[in-house]
Tab-separated table of C-alpha atoms in Angstrom:
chain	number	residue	atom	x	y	z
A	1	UNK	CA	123.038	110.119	117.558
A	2	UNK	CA	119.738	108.262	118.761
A	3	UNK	CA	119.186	105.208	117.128
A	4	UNK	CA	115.964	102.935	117.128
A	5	UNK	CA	115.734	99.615	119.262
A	6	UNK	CA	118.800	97.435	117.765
A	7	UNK	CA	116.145	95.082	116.636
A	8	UNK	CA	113.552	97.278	115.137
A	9	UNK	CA	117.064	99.029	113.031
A	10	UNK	CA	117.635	95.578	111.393
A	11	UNK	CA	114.282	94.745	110.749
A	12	UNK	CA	113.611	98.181	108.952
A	13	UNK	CA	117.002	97.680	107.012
A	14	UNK	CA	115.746	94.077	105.750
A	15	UNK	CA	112.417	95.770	104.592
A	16	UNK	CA	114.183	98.235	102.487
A	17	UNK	CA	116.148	95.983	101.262
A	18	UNK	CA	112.832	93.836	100.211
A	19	UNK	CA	111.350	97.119	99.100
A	20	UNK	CA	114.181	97.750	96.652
A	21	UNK	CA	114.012	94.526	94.797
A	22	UNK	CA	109.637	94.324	94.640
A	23	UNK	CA	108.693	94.497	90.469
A	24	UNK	CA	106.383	97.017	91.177
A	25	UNK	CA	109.101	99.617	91.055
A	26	UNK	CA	111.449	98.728	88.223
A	27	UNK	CA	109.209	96.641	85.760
A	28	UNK	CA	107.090	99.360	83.803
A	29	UNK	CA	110.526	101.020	82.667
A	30	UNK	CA	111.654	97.828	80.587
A	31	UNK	CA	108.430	97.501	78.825
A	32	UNK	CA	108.237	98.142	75.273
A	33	UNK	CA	106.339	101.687	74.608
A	34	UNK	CA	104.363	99.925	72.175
A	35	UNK	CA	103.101	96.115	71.390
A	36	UNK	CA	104.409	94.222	68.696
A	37	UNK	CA	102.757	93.763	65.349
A	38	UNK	CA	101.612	90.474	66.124
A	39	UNK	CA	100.730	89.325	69.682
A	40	UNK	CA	102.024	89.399	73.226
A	41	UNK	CA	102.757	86.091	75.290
A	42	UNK	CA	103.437	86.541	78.925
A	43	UNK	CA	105.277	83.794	80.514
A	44	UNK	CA	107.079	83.347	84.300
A	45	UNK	CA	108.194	81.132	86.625
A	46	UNK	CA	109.645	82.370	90.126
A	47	UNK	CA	108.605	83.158	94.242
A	48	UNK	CA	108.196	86.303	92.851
A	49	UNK	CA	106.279	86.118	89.400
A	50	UNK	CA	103.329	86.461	91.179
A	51	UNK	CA	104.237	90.043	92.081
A	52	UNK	CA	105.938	90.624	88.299
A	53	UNK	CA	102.918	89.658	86.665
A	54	UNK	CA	100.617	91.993	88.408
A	55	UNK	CA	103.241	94.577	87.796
A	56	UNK	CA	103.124	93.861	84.265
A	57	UNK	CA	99.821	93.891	84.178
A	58	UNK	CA	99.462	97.409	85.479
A	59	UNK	CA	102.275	98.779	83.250
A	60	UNK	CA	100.139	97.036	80.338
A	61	UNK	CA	97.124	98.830	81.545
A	62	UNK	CA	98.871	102.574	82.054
A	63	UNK	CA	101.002	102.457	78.633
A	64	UNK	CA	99.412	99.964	75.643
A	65	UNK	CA	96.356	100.284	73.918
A	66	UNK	CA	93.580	98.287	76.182
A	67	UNK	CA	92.534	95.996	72.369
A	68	UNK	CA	96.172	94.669	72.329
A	69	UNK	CA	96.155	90.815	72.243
A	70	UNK	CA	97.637	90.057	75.452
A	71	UNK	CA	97.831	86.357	76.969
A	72	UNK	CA	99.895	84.085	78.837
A	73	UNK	CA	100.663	81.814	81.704
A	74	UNK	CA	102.728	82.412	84.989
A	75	UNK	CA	103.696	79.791	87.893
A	76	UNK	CA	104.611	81.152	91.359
A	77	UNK	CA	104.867	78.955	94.381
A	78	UNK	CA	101.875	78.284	96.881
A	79	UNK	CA	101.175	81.519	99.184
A	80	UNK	CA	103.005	84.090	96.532
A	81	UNK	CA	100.275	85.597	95.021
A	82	UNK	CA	100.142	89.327	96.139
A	83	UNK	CA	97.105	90.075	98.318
A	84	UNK	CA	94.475	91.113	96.043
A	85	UNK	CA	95.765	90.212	92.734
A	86	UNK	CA	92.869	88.771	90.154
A	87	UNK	CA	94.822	88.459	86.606
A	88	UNK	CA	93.173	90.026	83.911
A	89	UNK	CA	94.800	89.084	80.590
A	90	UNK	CA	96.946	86.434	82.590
A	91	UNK	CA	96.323	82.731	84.530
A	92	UNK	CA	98.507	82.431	87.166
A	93	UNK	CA	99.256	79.168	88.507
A	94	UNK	CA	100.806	78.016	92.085
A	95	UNK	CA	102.728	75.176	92.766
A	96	UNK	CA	105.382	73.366	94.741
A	97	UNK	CA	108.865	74.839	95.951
A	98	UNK	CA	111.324	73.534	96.624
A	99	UNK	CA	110.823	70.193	95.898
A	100	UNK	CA	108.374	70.091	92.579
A	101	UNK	CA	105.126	68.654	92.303
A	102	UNK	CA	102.574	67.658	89.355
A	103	UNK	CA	101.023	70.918	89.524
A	104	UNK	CA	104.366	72.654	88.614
A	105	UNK	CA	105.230	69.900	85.773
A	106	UNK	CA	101.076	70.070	84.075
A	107	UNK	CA	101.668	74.179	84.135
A	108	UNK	CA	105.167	73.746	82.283
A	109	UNK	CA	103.759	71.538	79.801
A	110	UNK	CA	101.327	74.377	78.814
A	111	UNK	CA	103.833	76.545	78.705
A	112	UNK	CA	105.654	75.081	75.771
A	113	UNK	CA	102.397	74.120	74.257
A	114	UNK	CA	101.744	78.167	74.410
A	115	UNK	CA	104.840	78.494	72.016
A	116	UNK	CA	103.859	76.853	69.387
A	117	UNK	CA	102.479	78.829	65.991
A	118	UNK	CA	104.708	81.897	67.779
A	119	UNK	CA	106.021	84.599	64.223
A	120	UNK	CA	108.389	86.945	64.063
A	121	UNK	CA	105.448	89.389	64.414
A	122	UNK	CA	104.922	88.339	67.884
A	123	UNK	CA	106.343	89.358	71.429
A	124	UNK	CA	107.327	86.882	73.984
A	125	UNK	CA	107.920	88.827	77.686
A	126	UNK	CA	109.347	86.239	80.160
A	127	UNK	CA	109.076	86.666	84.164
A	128	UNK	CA	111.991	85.268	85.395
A	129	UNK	CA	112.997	85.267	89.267
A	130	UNK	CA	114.568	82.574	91.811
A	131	UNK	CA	112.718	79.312	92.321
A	132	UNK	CA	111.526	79.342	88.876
A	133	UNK	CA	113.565	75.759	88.520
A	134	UNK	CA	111.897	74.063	91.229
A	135	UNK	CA	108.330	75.853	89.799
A	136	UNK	CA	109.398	75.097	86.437
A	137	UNK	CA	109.292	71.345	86.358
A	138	UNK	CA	109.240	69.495	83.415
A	139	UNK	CA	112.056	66.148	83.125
A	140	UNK	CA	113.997	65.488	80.417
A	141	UNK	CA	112.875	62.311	78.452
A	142	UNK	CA	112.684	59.348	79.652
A	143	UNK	CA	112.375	60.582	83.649
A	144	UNK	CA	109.225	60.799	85.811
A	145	UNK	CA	108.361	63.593	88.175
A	146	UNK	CA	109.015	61.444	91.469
A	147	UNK	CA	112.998	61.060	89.775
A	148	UNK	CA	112.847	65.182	89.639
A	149	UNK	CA	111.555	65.433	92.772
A	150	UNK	CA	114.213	62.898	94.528
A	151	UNK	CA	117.288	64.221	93.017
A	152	UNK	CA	115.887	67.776	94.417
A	153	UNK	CA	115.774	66.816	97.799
A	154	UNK	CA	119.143	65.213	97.269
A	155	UNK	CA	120.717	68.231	96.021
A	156	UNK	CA	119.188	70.573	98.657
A	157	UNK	CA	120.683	68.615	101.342
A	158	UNK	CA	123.659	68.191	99.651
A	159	UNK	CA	125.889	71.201	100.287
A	160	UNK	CA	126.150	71.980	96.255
A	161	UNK	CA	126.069	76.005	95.132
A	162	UNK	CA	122.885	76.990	93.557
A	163	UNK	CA	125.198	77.213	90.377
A	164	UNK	CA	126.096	73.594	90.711
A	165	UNK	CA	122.793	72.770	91.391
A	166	UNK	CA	121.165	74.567	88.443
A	167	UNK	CA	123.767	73.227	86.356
A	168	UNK	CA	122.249	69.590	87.147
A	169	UNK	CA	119.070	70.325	86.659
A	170	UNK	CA	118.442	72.021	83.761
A	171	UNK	CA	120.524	69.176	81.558
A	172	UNK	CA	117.305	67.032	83.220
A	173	UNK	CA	114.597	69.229	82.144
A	174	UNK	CA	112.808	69.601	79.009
A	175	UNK	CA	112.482	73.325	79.646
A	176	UNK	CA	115.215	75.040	81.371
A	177	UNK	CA	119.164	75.980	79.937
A	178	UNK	CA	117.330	77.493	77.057
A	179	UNK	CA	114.949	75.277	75.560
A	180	UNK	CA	112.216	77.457	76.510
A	181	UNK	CA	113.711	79.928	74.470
A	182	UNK	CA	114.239	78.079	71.769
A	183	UNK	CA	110.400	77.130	71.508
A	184	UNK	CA	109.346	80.640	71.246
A	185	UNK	CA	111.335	80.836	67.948
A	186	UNK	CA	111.193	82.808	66.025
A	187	UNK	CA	109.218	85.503	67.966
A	188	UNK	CA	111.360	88.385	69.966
A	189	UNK	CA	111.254	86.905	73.649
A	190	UNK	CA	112.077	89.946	75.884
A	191	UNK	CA	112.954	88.282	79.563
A	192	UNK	CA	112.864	90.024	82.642
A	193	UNK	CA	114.799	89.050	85.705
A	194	UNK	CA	115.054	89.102	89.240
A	195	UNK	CA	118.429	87.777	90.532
A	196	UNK	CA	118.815	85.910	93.411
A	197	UNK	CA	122.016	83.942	92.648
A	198	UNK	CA	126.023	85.209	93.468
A	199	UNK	CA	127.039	87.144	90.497
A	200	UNK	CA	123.686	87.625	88.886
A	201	UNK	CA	124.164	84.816	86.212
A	202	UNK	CA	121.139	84.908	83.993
A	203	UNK	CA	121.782	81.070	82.963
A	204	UNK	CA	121.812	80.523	86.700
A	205	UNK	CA	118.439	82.382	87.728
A	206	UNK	CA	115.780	79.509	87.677
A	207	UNK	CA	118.360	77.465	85.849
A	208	UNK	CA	118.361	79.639	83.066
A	209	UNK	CA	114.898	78.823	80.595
A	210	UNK	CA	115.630	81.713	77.886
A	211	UNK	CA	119.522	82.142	78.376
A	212	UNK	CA	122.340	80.429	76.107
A	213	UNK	CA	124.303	77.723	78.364
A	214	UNK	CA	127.487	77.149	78.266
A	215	UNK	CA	127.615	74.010	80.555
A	216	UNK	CA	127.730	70.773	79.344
A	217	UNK	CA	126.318	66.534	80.444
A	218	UNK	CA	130.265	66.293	81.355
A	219	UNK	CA	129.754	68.871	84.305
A	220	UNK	CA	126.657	67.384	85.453
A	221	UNK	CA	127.780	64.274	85.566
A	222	UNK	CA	131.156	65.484	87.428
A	223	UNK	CA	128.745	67.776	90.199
A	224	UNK	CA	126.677	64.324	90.733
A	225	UNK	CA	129.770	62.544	91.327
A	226	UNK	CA	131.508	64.837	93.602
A	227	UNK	CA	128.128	65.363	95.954
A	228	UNK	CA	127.506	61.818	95.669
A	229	UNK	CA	124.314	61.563	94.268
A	230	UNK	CA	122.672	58.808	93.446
A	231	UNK	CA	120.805	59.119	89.458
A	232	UNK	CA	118.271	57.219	87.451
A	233	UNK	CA	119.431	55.168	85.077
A	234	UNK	CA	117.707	56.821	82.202
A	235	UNK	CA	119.042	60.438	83.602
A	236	UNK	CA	123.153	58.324	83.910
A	237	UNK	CA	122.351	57.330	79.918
A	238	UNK	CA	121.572	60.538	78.597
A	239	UNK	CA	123.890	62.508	80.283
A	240	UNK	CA	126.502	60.133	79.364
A	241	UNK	CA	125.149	60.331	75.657
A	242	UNK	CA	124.719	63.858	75.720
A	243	UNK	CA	121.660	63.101	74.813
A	244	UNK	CA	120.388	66.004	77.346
A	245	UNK	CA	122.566	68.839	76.145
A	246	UNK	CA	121.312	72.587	76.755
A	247	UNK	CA	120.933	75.526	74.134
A	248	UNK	CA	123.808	76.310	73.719
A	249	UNK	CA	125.398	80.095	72.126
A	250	UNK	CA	125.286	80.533	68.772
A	251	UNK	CA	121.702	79.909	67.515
A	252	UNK	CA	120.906	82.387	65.277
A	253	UNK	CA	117.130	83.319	67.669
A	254	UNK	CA	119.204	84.401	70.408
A	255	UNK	CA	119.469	87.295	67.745
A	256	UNK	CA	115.773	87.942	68.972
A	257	UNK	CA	116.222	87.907	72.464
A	258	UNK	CA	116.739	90.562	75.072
A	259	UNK	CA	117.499	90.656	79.043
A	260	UNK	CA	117.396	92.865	81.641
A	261	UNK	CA	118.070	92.941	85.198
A	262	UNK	CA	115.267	94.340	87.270
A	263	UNK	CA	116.291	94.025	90.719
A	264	UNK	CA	119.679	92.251	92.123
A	265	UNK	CA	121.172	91.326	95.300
A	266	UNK	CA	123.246	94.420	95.468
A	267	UNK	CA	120.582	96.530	93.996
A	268	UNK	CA	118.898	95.437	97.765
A	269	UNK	CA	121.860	95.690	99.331
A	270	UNK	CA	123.198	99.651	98.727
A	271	UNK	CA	119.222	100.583	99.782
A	272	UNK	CA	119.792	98.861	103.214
A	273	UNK	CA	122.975	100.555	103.581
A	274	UNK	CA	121.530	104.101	102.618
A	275	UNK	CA	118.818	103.488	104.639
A	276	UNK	CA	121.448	103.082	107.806
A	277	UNK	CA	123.161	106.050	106.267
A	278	UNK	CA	120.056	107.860	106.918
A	279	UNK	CA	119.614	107.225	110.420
A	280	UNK	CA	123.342	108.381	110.807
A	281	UNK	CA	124.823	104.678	111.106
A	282	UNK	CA	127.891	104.170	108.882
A	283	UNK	CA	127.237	100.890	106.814
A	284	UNK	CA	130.104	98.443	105.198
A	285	UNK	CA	128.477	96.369	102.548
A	286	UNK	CA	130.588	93.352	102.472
A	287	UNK	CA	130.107	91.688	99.700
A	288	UNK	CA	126.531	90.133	97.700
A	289	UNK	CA	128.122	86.842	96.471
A	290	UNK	CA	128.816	85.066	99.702
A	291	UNK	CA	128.852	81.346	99.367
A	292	UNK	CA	129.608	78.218	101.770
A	293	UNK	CA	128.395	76.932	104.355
A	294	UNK	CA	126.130	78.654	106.190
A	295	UNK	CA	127.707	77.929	109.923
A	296	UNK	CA	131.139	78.670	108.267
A	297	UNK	CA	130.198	82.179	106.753
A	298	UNK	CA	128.491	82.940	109.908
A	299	UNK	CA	131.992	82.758	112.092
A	300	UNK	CA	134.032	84.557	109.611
A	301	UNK	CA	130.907	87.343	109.895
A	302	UNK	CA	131.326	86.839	114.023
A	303	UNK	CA	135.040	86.983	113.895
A	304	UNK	CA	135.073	90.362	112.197
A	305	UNK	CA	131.988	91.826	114.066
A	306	UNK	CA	134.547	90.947	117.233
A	307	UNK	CA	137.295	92.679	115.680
A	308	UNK	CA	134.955	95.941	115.070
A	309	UNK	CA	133.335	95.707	118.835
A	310	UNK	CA	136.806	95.067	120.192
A	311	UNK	CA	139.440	97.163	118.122
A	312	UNK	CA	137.347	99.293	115.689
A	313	UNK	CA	139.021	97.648	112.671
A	314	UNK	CA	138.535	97.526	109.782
A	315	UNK	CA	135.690	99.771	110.600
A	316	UNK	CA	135.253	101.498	113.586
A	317	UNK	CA	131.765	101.681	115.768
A	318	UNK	CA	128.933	102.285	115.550
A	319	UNK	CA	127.988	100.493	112.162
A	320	UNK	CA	126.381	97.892	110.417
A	321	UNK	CA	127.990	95.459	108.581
A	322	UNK	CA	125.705	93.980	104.997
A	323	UNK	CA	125.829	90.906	103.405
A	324	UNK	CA	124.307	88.644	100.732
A	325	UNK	CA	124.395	85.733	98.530
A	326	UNK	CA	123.812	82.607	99.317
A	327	UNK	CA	125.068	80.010	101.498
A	328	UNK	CA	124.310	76.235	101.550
A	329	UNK	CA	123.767	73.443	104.740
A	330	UNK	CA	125.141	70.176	104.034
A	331	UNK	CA	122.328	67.826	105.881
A	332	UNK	CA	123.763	64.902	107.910
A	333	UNK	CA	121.217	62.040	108.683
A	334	UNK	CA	119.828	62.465	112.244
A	335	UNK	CA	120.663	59.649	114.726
A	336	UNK	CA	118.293	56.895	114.954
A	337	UNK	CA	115.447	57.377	116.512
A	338	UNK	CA	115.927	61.351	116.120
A	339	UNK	CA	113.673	63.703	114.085
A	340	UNK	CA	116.058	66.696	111.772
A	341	UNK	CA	115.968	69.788	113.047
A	342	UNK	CA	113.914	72.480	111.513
A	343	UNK	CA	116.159	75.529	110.111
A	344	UNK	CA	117.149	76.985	107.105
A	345	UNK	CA	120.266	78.494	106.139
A	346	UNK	CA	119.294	82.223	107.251
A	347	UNK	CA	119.021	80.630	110.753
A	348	UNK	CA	121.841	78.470	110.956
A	349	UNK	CA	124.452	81.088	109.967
A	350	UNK	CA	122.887	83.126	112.590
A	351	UNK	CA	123.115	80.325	115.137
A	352	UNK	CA	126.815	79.842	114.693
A	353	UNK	CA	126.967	83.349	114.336
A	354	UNK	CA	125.951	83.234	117.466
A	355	UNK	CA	128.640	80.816	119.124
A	356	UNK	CA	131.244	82.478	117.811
A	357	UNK	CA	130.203	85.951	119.387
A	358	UNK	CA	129.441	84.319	123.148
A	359	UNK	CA	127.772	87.034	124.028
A	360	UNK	CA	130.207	89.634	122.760
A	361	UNK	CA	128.637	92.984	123.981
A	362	UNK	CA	127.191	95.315	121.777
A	363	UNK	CA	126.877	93.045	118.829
A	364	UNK	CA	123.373	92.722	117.055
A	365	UNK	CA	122.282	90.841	114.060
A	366	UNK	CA	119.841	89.650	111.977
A	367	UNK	CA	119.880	86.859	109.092
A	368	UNK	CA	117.070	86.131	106.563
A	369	UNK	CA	115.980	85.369	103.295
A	370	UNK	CA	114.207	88.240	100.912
A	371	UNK	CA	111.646	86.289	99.995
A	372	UNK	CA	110.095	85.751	103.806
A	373	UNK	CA	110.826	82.231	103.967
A	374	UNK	CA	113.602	80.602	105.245
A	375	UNK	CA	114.216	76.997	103.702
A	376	UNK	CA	110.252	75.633	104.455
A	377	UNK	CA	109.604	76.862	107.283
A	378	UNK	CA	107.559	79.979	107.969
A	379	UNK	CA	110.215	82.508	109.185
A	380	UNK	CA	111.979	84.822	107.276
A	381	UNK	CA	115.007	84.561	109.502
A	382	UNK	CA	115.780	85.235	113.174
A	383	UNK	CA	117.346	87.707	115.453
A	384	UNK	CA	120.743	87.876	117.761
A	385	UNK	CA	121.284	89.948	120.530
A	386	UNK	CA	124.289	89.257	123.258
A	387	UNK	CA	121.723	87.928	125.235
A	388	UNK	CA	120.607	84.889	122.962
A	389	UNK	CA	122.869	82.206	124.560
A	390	UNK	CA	122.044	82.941	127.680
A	391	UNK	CA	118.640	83.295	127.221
A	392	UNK	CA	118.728	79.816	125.311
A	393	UNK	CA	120.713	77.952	128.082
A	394	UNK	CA	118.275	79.695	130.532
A	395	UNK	CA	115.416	77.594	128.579
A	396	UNK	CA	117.320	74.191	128.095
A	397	UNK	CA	118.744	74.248	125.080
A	398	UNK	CA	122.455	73.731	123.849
A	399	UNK	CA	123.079	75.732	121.221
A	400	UNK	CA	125.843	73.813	119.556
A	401	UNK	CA	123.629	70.427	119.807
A	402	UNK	CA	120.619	72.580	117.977
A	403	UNK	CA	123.912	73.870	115.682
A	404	UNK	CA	124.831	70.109	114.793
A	405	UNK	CA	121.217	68.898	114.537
A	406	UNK	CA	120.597	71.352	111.833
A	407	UNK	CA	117.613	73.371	114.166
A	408	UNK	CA	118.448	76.634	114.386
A	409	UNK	CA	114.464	77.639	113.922
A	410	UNK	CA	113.993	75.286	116.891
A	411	UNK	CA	116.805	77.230	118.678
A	412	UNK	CA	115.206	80.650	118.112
A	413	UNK	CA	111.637	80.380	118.426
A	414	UNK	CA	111.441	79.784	122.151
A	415	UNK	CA	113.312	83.314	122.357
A	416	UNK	CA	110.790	84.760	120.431
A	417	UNK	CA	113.667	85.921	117.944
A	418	UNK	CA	112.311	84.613	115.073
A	419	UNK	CA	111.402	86.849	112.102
A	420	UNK	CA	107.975	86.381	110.527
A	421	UNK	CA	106.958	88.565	107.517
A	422	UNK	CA	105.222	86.164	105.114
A	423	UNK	CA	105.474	86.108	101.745
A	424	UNK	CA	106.927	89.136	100.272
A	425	UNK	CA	106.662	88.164	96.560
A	426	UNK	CA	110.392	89.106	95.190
A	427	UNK	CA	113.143	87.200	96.410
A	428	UNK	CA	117.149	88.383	95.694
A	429	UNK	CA	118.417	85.811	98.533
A	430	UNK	CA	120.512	86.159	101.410
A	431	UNK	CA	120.159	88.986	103.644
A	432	UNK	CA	123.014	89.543	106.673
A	433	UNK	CA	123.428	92.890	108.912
A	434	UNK	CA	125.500	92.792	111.982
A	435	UNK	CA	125.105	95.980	114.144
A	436	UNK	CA	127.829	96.880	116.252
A	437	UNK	CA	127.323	99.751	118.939
């Protein structure tokens, strides 16, 4: 068996892992064969909207009559437009991720303003995909765009799951946990979603805007208490209240409302794996829900990489071991004087990936996020051979210092390990291979 360069394998089992979950494959398939009596609203809010919009667009073009009254509104975050993509029946909108800005919150505002007048005659198709809370930023009563946009970069740094917290902040938002839903009553709202969250939760996925929520003000409040975060007084009072309960089951519209799935993490997964397959590699996929912390999930990955390069077990070698999900970075407060590292978590469960293996022979890897960037910086991910220490150490750096300063970008770059791909307008999270020959 001849295999490709270790790193150009990984790379081209990440792409067909992006490949699988792009809209332009799945969307056309989930849209109704004919319009509605009344008229069609588009609406979306994700990294990859962008890309579903355009797909929609195109299906709309191939499959309804061109007169159908088509309009709507779509936010996607800056740089995730496709290449090339000039709405037609659509305004697209960019703004901030992840921490929102006033662009995000004025485009959400029109959003609900679009619902209004909506009949039973009339189709509502919904573009839903990860990021979508951040883009999707409109605060509950009573709290201003700078609260939103403190408590997100309090909750990012934080350690919390994305469940955890999505939970938070849709009871804060004037939109999300199903109010946007509830404003297209009573038209048929059709949403279509790609999942980027463990367990493919709709009412997780961009904290759930057109899904029934079963959370309540009581677990917000508990999440803020056990991360430690600090609220406004108005968001403490109406959480307390309940004054900022979600939609919850029940509501006779949800009646009217449809979901489908059009790309998932293990969707992205199983083509990555039968894309090894195809090159004669055996691939394990792991699991797609894998949560923690990042530099914790990445030696559990290194311990049983070891225990394949070492004793073939559980699988033997040569394979590639798959993962997703996604795992958090609890953010400690540089020193004084000290700048925080740049990383994300794709890099920093690579990095202590990376300790944990010491060089082990034969072990390869490659950690990044499907949507091309990796927290804000402008890698996707990063490489490892059994070379990176040394290499690093050869340059300067200490890799556990770079570990416990939170830069495992900073760590990579100078090896010229880093993965750069841009953009590529889906995103279903986490993506881990470890190749063992």
């Amino acid at each position: 068996m001849t295999l490709p360069d270790p790193k150009a394998l990984l790379r081209q089992l990440y792409q067909a892992a992006v490949d699988r979950a792009l809209p332009a494959r799945t969307l056309a398939a989930e849209l109704p064969p004919a319009p509605p009596r009344g008229r069609t609203l588009v609406l979306g809010a994700g990294k990859a909207a962008g890309a579903m919009a355009q797909a929609l667009e195109a299906a709309l073009q191939a499959q309804w009559p061109a007169d159908a009254p088509v309009s709507g509104l779509v936010i996607t975050a800056y740089g995730h437009t496709p290449p090339g993509y000039r709405p037609r029946r659509l305004e697209l909108v960019e703004a901030a991720h992840p921490v929102p800005d006033a662009a995000g919150q004025a485009a959400a505002q029109r959003m609900l303003a679009l619902c209004q007048g909506l009949s039973v005659d009339d189709l509502v198709i919904c573009l839903i995909s990860g990021g979508g809370s951040s883009l999707l930023s409109l605060p509950a009563a009573g709290l201003s765009l700078a609260d939103k946009q403190a408590l997100n970069r309090a909750l990012l740094h934080s350690g919390a799951s994305i469940g955890e917290m999505n939970c938070v902040r849709k009871h804060l938002s004037a939109i999300k946990g199903g109010r946007l839903a509830a404003a297209c009553a009573p038209a048929q709202v059709l949403t279509l979603l790609i999942s980027d969250v463990p367990g493919d939760e709709p009412g997780v996925i961009a904290s759930g805007p057109t899904v029934a929520d079963a959370s309540s003000c009581r677990d917000a409040l508990a999440i803020c208490a056990r991360y430690r975060l600090s609220l406004p007084a108005a968001a403490r009072a109406g959480l307390e209240l309940g004054a900022f309960e979600t939609v919850k089951p029940g509501e006779a519209f949800w009646a009217q409302q449809r979901l489908r799935m059009l790309a998932t993490p293990q969707m992205s997964l199983e083509a990555a794996a039968e894309a090894a397959r195809a090159l004669g590699l055996a691939a394990h996929i792991l699991s797609d829900e894998v949560e923690g912390e990042a530099r914790e999930v990445g030696r559990v990955h290194a311990a049983l990489a070891r225990a394949v390069a070492r004793r073939g077990q559980p699988f033997p070698k040569p394979c590639v071991l798959i993962s997703g999900g996604e795992t958090t970075v609890t953010v400690k407060p540089p020193p004084p004087g000290q700048a925080l590292g740049q990383g994300g978590r794709a890099t920093e469960f690579l990095l202590a990936c990376a300790i944990a293996l010491d060089g082990e022979g034969g072990v390869y890897g490659l950690s990044a996020d499907t949507d091309g960037i990796d927290g804000v910086g402008d890698n996707a991910g990063a490489f490892l051979t059994p070379s990176s220490l040394a290499r690093a150490r050869a340059l300067g750096l200490n890799p556990r210092a770079e570990l416990d300063a939170h830069n495992a970008r900073g760590f990579f770059a100078p090896l010229g390990d880093l993965l750069v791909t841009g953009p590529s307008f889906t995103n279903v999270n986490d993506f881990r291979a470890l190749l063992i020959l």
